Every structure is written in C-alpha cells, then in structure tokens.
XYZ file of C-alpha atoms in Angstrom:
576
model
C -32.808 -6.878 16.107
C -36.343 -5.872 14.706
C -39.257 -7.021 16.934
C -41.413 -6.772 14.176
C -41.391 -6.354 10.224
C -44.170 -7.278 7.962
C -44.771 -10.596 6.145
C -43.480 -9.903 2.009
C -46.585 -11.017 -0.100
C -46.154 -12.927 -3.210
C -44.023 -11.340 -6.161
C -44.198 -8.579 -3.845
C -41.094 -5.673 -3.976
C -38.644 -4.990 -1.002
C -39.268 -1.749 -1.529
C -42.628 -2.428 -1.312
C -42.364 -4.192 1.986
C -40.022 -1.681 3.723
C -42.686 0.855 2.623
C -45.352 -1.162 4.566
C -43.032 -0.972 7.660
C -42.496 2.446 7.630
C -45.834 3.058 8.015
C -46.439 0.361 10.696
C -43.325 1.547 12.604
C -44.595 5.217 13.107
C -41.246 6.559 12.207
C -41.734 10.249 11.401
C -38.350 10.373 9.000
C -37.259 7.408 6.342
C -33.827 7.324 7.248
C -35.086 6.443 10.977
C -36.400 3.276 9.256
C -33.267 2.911 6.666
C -31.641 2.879 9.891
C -33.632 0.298 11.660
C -33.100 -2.168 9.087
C -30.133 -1.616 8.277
C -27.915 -0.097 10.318
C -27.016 2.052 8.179
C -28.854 5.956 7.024
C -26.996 5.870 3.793
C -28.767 2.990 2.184
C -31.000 4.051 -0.849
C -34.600 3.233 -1.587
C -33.907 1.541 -4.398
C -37.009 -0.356 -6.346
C -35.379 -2.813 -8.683
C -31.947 -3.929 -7.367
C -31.471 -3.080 -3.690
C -27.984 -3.770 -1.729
C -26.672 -4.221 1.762
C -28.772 -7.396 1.671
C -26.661 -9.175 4.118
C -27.260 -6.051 6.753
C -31.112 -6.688 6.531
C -31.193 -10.042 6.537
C -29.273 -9.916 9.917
C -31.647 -7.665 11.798
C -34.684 -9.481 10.966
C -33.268 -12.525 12.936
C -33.694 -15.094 10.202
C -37.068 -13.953 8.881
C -35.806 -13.731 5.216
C -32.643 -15.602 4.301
C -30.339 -12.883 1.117
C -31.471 -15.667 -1.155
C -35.108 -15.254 -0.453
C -34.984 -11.585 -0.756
C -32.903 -11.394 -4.605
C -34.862 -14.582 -5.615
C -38.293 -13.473 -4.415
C -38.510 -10.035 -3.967
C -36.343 -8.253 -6.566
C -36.149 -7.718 -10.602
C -32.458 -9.629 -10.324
C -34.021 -12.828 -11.862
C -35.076 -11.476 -14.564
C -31.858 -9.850 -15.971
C -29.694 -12.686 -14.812
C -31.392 -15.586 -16.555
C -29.528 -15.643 -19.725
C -26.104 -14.760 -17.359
C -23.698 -17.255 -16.511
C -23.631 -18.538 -13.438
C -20.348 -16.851 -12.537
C -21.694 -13.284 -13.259
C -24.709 -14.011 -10.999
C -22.513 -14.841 -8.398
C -21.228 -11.479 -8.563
C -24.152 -9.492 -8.631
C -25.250 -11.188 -6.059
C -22.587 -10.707 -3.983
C -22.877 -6.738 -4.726
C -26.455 -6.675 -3.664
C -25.231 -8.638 -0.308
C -22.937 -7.005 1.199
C -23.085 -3.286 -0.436
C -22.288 -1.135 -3.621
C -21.868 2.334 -4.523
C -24.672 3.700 -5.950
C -25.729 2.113 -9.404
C -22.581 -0.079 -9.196
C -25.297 -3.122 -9.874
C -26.955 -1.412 -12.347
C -23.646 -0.538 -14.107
C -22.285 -4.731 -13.657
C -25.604 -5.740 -15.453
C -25.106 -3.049 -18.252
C -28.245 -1.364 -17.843
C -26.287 2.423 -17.943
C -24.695 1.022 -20.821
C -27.935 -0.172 -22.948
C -30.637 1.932 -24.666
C -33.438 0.648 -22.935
C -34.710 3.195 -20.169
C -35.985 1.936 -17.302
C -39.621 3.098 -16.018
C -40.221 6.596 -14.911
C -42.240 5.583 -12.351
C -43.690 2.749 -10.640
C -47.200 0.949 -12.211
C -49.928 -0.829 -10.778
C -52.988 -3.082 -12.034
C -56.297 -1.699 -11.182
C -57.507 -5.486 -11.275
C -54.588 -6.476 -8.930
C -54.877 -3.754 -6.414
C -58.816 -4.613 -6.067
C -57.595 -8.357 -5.318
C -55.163 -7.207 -3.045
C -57.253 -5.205 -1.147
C -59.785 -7.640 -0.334
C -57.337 -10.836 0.356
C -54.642 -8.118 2.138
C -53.662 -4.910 1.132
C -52.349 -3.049 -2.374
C -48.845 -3.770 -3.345
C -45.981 -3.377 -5.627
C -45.571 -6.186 -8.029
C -42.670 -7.447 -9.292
C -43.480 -7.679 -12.600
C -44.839 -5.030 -13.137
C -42.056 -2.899 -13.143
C -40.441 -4.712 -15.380
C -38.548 -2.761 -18.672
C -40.825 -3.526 -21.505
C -43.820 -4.822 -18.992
C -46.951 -2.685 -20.280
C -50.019 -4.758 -19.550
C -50.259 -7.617 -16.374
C -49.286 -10.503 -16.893
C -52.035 -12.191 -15.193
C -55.325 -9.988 -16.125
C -53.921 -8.545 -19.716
C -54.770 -4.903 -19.045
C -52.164 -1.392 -19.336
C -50.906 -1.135 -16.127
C -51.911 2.070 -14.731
C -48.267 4.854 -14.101
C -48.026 5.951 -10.325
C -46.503 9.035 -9.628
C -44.091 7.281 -7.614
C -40.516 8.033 -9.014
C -38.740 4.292 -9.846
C -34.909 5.656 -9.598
C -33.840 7.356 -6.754
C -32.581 10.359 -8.273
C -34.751 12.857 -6.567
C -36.097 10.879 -3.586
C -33.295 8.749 -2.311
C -34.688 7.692 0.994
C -38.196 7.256 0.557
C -40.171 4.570 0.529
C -43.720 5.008 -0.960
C -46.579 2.223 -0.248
C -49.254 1.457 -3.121
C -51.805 1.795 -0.229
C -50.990 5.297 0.775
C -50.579 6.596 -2.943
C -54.119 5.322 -4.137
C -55.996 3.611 -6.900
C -57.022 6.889 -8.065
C -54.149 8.068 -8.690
C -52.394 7.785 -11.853
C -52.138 8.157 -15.683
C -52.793 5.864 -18.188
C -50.538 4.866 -21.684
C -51.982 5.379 -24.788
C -51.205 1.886 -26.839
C -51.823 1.146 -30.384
C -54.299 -1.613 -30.468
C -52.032 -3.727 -33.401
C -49.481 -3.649 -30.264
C -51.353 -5.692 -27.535
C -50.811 -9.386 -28.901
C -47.075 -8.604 -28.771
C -47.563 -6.668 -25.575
C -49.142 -9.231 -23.693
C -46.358 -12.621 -24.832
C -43.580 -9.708 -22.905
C -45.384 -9.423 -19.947
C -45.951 -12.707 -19.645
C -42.406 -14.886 -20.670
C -40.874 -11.187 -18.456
C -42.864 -12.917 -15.704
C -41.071 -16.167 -16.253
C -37.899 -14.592 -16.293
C -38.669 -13.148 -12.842
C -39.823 -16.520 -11.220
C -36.618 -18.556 -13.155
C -34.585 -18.503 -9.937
C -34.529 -22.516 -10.202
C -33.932 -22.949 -13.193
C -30.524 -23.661 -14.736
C -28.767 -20.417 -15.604
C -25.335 -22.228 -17.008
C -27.574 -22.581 -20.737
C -27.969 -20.155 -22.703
C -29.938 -19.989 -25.574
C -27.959 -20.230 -28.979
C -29.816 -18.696 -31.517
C -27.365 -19.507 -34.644
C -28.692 -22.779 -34.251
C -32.222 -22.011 -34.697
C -31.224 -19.583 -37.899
C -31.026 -22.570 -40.554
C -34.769 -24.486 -39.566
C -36.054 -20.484 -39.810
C -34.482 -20.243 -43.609
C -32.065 -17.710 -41.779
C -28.321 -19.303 -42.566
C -26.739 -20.997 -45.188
C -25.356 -24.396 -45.485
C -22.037 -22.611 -45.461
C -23.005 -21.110 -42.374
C -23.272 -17.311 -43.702
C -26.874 -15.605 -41.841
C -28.714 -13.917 -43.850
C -28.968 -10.526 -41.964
C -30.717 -8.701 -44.132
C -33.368 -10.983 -44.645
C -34.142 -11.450 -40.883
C -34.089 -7.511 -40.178
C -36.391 -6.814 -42.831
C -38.697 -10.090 -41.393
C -38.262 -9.025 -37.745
C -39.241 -5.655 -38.488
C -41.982 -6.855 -40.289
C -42.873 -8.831 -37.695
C -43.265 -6.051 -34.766
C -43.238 -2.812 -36.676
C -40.951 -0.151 -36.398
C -43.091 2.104 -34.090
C -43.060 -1.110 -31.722
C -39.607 -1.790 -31.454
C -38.926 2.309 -31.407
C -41.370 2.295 -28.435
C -39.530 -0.266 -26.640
C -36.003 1.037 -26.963
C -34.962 -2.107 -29.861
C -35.388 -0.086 -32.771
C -33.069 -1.563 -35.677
C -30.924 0.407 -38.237
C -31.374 -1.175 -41.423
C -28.356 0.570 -43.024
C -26.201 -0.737 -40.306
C -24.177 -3.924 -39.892
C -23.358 -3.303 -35.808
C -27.194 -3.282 -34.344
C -28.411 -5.339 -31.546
C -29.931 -8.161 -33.271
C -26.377 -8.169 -34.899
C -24.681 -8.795 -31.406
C -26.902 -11.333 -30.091
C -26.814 -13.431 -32.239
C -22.710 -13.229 -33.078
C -21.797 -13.447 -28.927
C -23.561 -15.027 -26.800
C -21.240 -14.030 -24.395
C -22.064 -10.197 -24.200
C -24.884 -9.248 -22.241
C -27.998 -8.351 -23.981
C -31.167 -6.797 -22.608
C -33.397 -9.566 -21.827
C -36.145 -7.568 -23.303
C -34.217 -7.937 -26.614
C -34.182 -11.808 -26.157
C -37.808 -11.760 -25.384
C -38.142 -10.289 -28.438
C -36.335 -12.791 -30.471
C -37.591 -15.786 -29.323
C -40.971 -14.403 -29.802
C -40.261 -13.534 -33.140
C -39.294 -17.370 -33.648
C -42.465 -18.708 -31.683
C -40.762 -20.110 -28.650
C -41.471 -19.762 -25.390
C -39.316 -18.971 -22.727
C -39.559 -22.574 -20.741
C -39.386 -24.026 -24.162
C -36.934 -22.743 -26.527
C -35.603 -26.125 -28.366
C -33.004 -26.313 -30.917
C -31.128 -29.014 -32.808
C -28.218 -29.400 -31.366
C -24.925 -28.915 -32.429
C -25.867 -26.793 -35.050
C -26.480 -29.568 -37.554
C -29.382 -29.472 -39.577
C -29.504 -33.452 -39.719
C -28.311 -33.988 -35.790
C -24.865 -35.951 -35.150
C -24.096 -39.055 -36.895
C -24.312 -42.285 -36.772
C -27.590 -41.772 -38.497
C -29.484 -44.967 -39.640
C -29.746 -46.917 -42.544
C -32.947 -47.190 -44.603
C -32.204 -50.362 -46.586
C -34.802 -52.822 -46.362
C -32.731 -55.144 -47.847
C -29.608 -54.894 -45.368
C -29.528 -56.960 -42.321
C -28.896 -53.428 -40.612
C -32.219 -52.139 -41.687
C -33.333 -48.842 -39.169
C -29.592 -49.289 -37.021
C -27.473 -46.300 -36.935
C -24.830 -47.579 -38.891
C -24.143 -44.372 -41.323
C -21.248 -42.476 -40.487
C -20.695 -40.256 -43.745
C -23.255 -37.320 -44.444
C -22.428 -34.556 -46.898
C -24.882 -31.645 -46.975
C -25.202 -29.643 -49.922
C -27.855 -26.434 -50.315
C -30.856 -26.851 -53.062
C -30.877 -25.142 -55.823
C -34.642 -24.324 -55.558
C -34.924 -23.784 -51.828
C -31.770 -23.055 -50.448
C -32.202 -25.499 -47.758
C -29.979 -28.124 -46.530
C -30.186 -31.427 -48.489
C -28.476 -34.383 -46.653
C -27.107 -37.385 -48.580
C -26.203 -40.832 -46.647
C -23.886 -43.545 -47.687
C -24.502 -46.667 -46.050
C -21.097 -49.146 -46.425
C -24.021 -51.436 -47.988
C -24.125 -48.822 -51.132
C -27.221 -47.633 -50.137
C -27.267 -43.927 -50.480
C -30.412 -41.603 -49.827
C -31.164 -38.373 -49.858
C -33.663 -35.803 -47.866
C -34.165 -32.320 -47.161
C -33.725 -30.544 -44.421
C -33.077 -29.498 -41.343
C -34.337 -32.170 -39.412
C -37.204 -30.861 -36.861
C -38.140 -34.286 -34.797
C -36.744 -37.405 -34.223
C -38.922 -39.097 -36.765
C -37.174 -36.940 -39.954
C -34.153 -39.313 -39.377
C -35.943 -41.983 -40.466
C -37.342 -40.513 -43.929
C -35.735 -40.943 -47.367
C -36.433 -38.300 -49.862
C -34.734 -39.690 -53.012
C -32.793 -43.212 -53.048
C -29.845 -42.151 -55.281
C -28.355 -45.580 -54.898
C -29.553 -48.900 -54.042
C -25.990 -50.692 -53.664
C -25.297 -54.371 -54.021
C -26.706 -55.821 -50.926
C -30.157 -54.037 -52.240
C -29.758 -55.398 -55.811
C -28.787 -59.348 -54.949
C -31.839 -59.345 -52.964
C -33.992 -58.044 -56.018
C -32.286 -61.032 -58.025
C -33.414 -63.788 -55.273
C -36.905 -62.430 -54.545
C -36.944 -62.214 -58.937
C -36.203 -66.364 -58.829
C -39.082 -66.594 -56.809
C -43.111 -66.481 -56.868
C -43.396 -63.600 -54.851
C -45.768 -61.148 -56.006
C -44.939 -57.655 -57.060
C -46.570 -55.699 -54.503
C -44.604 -58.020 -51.971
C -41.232 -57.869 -53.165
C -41.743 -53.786 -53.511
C -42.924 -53.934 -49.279
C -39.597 -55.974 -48.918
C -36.994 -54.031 -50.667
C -39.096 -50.782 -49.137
C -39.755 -49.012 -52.855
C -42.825 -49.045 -55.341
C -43.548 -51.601 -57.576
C -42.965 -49.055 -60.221
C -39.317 -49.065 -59.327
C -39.112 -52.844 -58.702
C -40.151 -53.136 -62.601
C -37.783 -50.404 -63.755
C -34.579 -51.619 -61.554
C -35.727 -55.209 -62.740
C -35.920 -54.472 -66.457
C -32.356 -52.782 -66.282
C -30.759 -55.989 -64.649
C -32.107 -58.252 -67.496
C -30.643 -55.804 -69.811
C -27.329 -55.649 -68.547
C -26.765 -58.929 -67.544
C -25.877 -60.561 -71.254
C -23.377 -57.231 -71.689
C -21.889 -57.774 -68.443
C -20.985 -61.525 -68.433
C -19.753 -61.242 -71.443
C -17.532 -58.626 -70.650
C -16.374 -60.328 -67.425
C -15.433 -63.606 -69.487
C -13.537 -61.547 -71.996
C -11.829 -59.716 -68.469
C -10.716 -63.607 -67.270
C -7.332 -63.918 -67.592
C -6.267 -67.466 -69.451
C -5.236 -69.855 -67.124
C -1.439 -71.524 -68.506
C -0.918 -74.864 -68.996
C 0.475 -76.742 -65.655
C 4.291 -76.006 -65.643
C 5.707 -79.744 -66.454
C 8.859 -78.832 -65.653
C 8.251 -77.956 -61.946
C 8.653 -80.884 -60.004
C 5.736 -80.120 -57.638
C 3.236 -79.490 -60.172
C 0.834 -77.033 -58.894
C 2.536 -73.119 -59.942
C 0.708 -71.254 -62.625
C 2.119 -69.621 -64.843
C 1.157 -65.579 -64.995
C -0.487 -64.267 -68.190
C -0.343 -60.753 -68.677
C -4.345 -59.615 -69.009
C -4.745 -58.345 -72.538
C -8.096 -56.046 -72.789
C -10.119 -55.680 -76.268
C -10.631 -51.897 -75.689
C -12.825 -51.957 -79.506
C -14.815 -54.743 -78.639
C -15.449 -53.413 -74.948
C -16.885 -50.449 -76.808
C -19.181 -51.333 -78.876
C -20.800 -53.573 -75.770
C -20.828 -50.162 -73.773
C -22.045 -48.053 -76.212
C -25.626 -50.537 -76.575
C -25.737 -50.507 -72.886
C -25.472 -46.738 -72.445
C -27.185 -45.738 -75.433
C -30.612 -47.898 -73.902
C -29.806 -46.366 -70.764
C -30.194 -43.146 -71.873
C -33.682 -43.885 -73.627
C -34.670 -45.080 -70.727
C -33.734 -41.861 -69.149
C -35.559 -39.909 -71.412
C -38.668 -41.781 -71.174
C -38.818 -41.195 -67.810
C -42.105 -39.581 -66.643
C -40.316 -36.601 -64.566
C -36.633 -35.130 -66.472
C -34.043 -36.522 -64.914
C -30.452 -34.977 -65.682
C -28.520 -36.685 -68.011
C -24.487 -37.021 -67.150
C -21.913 -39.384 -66.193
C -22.585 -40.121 -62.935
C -26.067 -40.530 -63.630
C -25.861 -42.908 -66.517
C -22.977 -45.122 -64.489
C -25.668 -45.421 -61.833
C -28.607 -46.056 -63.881
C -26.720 -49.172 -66.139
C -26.246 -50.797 -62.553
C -23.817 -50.462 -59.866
C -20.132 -53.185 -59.973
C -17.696 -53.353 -63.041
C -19.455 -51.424 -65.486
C -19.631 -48.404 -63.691
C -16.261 -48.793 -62.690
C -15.352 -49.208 -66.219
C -17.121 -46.160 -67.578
C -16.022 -43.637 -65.340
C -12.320 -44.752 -65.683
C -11.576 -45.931 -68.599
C -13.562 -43.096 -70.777
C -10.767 -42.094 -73.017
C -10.238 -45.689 -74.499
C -13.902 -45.615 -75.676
C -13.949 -43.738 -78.468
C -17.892 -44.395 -79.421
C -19.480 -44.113 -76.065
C -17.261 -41.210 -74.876
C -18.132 -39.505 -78.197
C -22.085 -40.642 -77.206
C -22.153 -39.554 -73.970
C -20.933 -36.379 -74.912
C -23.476 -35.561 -77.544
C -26.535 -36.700 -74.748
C -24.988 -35.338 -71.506
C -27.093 -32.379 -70.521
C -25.569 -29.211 -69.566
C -27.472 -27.069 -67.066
C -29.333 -25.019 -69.313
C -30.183 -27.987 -71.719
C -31.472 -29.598 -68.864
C -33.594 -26.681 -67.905
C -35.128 -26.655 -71.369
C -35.662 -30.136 -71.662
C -37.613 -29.221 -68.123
C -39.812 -26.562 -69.680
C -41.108 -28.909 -72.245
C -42.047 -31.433 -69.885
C -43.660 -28.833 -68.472
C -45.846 -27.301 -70.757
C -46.514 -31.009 -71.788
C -48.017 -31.577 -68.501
C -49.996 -28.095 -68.550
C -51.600 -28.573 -72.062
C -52.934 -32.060 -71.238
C -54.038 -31.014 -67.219
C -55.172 -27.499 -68.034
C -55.039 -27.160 -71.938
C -52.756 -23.943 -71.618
C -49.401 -22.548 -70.971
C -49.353 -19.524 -68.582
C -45.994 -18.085 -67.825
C -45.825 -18.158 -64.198
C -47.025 -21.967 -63.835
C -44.623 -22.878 -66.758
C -41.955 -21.795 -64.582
C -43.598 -22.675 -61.239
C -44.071 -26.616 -62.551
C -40.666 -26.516 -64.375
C -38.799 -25.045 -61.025
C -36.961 -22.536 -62.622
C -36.717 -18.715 -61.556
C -35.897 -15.700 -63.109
C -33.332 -14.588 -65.149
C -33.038 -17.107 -66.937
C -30.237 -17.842 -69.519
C -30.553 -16.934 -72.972
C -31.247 -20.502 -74.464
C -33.358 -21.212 -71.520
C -35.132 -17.822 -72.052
C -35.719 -18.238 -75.971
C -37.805 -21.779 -75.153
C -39.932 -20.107 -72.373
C -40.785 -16.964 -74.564
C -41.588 -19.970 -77.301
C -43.797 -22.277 -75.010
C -45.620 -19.290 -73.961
C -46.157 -17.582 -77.285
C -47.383 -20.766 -78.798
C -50.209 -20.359 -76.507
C -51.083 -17.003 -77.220
C-alpha cells in the first residue's frame, strides 16, 4: 500500500499525476515508482490509454476506483463514445487488468487508421498560468487529443512540449508540466481561414472526453440526416459525389490533409464512404467530428428524423376541416414521390374521407405534419358539407374558415357542383334500373322481377363530352397552368359516378375519348403552355422577357426538348 499519492486535478492525465508523484516520492529511477504503484517494473508510461489499472487502483487503498481513473483521467472516452457498449467493455477490461504493448491501441483501431497521434505532448500558456496560481501546471486531457489544436476553454494554439506522447523512446518516464516549463516549447503555424473549424474540434473533442455518462448504446445514423441535407434520394441512392465535393468545400483540402481526413475524389472506398455505409466499423472520432460539423450539429445535440422517413411514421393526421376527424391521426397510406424541380421528397395523404393532400418535404418539426401544400382531393365528406353550408346564409369568408380553403376555391369548387349537377342526375335516372310490374302470379306478392340494366352508351356521351369539354375551359382559364390529363379532368368534374365512369368506361365514348385526347397535355405541351404563361406574367410585371427569368418563373431547366426549346428561343426573340 502507498502512504501517499497526490490528489488528480480536474481533466488532469494519469500520466500526469504519476509524474507529480515521482517527484514527490524522491525516487532517483522511474521504474522505482512504476514499481511502487504497480507492482510491477514493466508497466509503460503511457499518456493516452494506460493499463494494469486494476494493479494501481489496489495499492492506493481505494483512493481512485478503475472507473474513476478511464472515465476521468484518460483519452478512453473520447474514442469510445460512438462504440457499443460491448466493445467498451472490452477495452476496458484491457486497460484493467493488463495488455501487451499497444494491444489497446490496436482494439480501438488507431494502428489501423491514418490519423497520427501527437508527437508530443501540448500545453495552454493561459491554462498553465491558471494552474499555477490555483495549484500547479498540468497535463490536460484534452489537450492531447488527435485533431485538438487550440483549448477548448481559452481558444488559443496550444503550445508543443518536447515531451515525447508514445513511448517509443522513453518507455518508463514520466515527465511533469511543472518540471519541463512554460518556456519551453514550439508553436504551430495555422492558417487563419482554419481557426473557426479549429476551435468547434476542440471543443465537441472535449465533450467526447467528459461523455462517460452518457448513453454509448446510440449511435449516430447519418443516412438519416442525408435526405433533410438534399444528400439522398427518395429511392434511397446518396449522392456521393455531391457531398464530397460540398464537404470539401466546406473545410478545404489543406484542412482535411492537415488533419489526416483528406478525401480522394476519384475514389468510391474513402472514409466518408465508410461512415456513412456501416455504422458498425469503427471510425476515428475525429472523422465524426468532422461530419456532424459539416451538418451543423453539435455533439450533445445531433437530432434526426427517425426511421429514416422524411415524413416520420404513420398514422399521420388528417387536415379536413370538414371531417369529424379533423387534426386526428387517422391516415395510414403515404406514398412519396421526388419533385421534378427540387428533387425533394413530396408526400401525398389519403384520408378514407377522400381527402388527399400533398406537401413537400422532409419533415423538420413536429408542426410540418400539420401543413398541406396542395389539396389534390377534397373527397365526399368535404363536398356534402360545401352543399349544406351552400343552402345556407353563411357568408363566404365563413364557409371558406369552415371547410379550411380560400374563398377563391369555395367559388370555383361551388361553380363546378352547379354545373355538374343537371348532367349527373340525369345520368343517374337514365342508370335506374326499371322496376317490373308486381309478379301476380306469386302468391305472396312482394318478389320483383330482375331487369337486365340496359346503358345508352351515345346518349351518355354526348352528356360527358359538355361536362368535360367546360371542365377543361375551366382548366385553361386557370390563373397558374395546371396539367391537363385524365386524372386531372376526372377530379376536376367532381369526385362519385362520373369519375368512375370516365376513367372506365373510356372506350365506349367515342366523342369525349376522341376530346380528351386532342386536349390532354403531354409533358412538353405542358411545358410550353408554361412558358407562355410565363412570359405573360413578365411582360405585364416587368414589360420584358429575359431568358433566365422566363425559365426561372416557368420552372423549367436546361436542355430542354426541341418543341419546348423552339417556344423559348421564340418568347425570347420576340423581345429582342
């Protein structure tokens, strides 16, 4: 047993500590004090990730608990936080009870990885002033951390000791910051661009270091962060070549060169590559530092939707103002498509009311799931309540707060059930089958007898055709293009039989097939009809066509399709 060893100061190193003993002890040789504490002459001075933990903590009587020391008083926080716990476990139990040398080093793959550690140990000028008048100079923690260039806590280059950190050519000697002096040192030339980067490492490394109670079984998923960042398709495909040339961008080259991370951009097998495809290999937490910087999180903060959805899980809730399940989470079915214009995720939701709504994503608070972006259907339940509040008084403005639209659309959905009411009851009164004449012959009285249902396919025509053809003007006259087709013209002449009986029955309507053909738009007549919109809307706003806003206001991008090309180059020569 010890009779004495020195009190470990905050984020204060073993090493550090056993160097302070030394001294105090008056041993002449280091093993004599490798000895002392622990029993053994072989042990190492080892900076970072001492062993024979167990030995140490039993000669100072219960001064220092193996838990205290890893936790408190070595780097082993820092490259275990995004471990599992079950790895920890192990390391930990290697620094306890003995390893060969760099066996620990080797189990956290720090031979394996590209990132050197520090030549020597580094100091704060700052800190050791502090020190010295509270106590006496130490070796921090954090700063010897790979990647750690300026303290944490005053922001300035730490100052290099000449004070080997590996034990290569001093394997039993224990230096103290005291003895080796302020004075001492050399100091690393930085690029000035590099400090704002510089400073978020030290500081989230420091976090790492002081993580010990934090949970270690969650580790942080980037591929779910990738689609809010632009970074992954709907499909799920990541767009690697995009985020290496933004990361890149992001720290520079001679940054990440500097630090060990630099990136091949010709190859498909870097490091960003690998953390981000398994999570289960271990990665330099330097290189994670460096990640979740480059996405704005902090260490203690990095939030992600979860499950990798960019609308959440399901139910999500309805938005019908009309349904008596207004705001519940009664929508089970969400498909997610990618936009054209953005590439990001657009969620559609069909409510079993017929309510369907659309908005894009990925959802980034718990507020988004209660925003529409486009009602693509309003559904039954929504139009029977437009009929009642229409039989009543109630003003315009009202009924649009009710049904939760504008008054604009209250008109327009209003206007189309007027219109399509005559066509539809008379074409559900031609669809009633004829009741027979009671069956005198049966003795009870009360059968039917079953007429076949005999359909007027020519006169069910011509009632379509009137009702799409005015749906399609309607269309057209609306302010912003909106693509004509099938499924848009079934939705537009109201929701029930009539759609049902235009998308079905097509082929045994001769003059609105033949109609709808001749209107339908294809994608690049749709795109032209878009440019003249457009350059509508630029003349009378700006009195002028340029190019670029022509295509900005239209949404289009280049190339373009020939057709589509030939009315751009006309718009834009007009002008000219």
């Amino acid at each position: 047993m010890l009779a004495y060893f020195p009190t470990l100061y905050e984020d204060e190193l073993l090493y550090s500590g056993i160097a302070r003993y030394h001294v105090i002890s008056g041993n002449k040789i280091q093993r004599q004090t490798i000895e002392d504490l622990f029993g053994n002459r072989s042990v190492c001075a080892t900076a970072d990730l001492p062993s024979h933990l167990m030995s140490l903590a039993d000669n100072l009587n219960g001064q220092y608990t193996t838990d205290q020391i890893i936790n408190n008083h070595t780097l082993l926080p820092y490259y275990t936080y995004f471990m599992k716990q079950q790895k920890i476990h192990q390391v930990q139990s290697l620094m306890e009870n003995g390893s060969k040398q760099g066996e620990v080093h080797a189990f956290l793959g720090l031979l394996a990885t590209s990132i050197k550690l520090p030549a020597r140990l580094r100091f704060c000028t700052d800190c050791y002033k502090a020190d010295s008048e509270i106590c006496e100079p130490y070796w921090h923690r954090c700063h010897q951390l790979p990647g750690v260039i300026m303290c944490p806590l005053h922001k300035i280059i730490l100052r290099v000791s000449t004070v080997e950190y590996s034990t290569l050519h001093h394997k039993y000697s224990f230096v103290p910051l005291a003895i080796h002096g302020e004075s001492n040192f050399t100091e690393p030339v930085i690029d000035a661009n590099w400090c704002d980067h510089l400073e978020y490492i030290a500081v989230q490394s420091n976090l790492l270091l002081q993580s010990q109670s934090k949970s270690k079984e969650e580790t942080t998923s980037y591929r779910r962060v990738l689609p809010m960042e632009g970074y992954q398709t709907v499909g799920g495909r990541i767009r690697f070549n995009r985020l290496i040339h933004d990361f890149r961008n992001f720290y520079t080259d001679e940054l990440l060169d500097y630090l060990d991370c630099g990136i091949d951009s010709n190859s498909s097998d870097t490091w960003l590559h690998k953390i981000i495809r398994d999570q289960e290999e271990i990665t330099h937490p330097l290189r994670h530092l460096l990640l979740i910087g480059f996405f704005e999180k902090s260490v203690g903060g990095f939030s992600v939707t979860p499950n990798n959805l960019p609308f959440g899980s399901g139910p999500w809730p309805c938005l019908n103002k009309a349904a008596d399940h207004y705001n519940q989470s009664v929508v089970e079915k969400c498909v997610v498509t990618r936009c054209s214009t953005t590439s990001k995720p657009v969620g559609t939701f069909h409510c079993c009311c017929g309510f369907v709504y659309s908005r894009r994503g990925p959802d980034t608070s718990d507020e988004d799931r209660n925003r529409i972006g486009r009602i693509k259907a309003f559904g039954p339940v929504w139009y029977d309540k437009l009929r009642c509040l229409n039989e009543t008084n109630t003003s315009l403005r009202q009924k649009a707060k009710i049904l939760g639209v504008d008054p604009g659309t209250v008109k327009t959905q209003t206007e189309l059930l007027n219109t399509n009411k005559a066509a539809l009851h008379k074409m559900r009164n031609q669809s009633q089958p004829a009741r027979s004449r009671r069956n005198r012959n049966n003795e009870k009285g009360c059968s039917l007898s079953k007429v076949k249902r005999k359909v007027d396919w020519n006169q069910r025509d011509e009632i379509l055709y009137d009702v799409v053809a005015k749906a399609v003007e309607q269309m057209k006259q609306l302010p912003n293009p909106l693509r004509i087709s099938l499924a848009s013209i079934a939705r537009y002449t109201d929701s029930g039989n009539l759609t049902h009986k235009l998308m079905k029955n097509l082929n045994k309507l001769p003059r609105t097939n033949e109609f709808i053909k001749k209107h339908v738009d294809s994608t690049e007549t749709f795109q032209v009809r878009r440019l003249i919109w457009a350059a509508s809307k630029l003349n009378e706003t700006e009195g002028k066509v340029l190019g670029w806003r022509l295509l900005k206001l239209a949404g289009l991008n280049h190339p373009l399709k020939k057709m589509v090309k030939d009315k751009f180059m006309e718009l834009v020569e007009c002008q000219s």
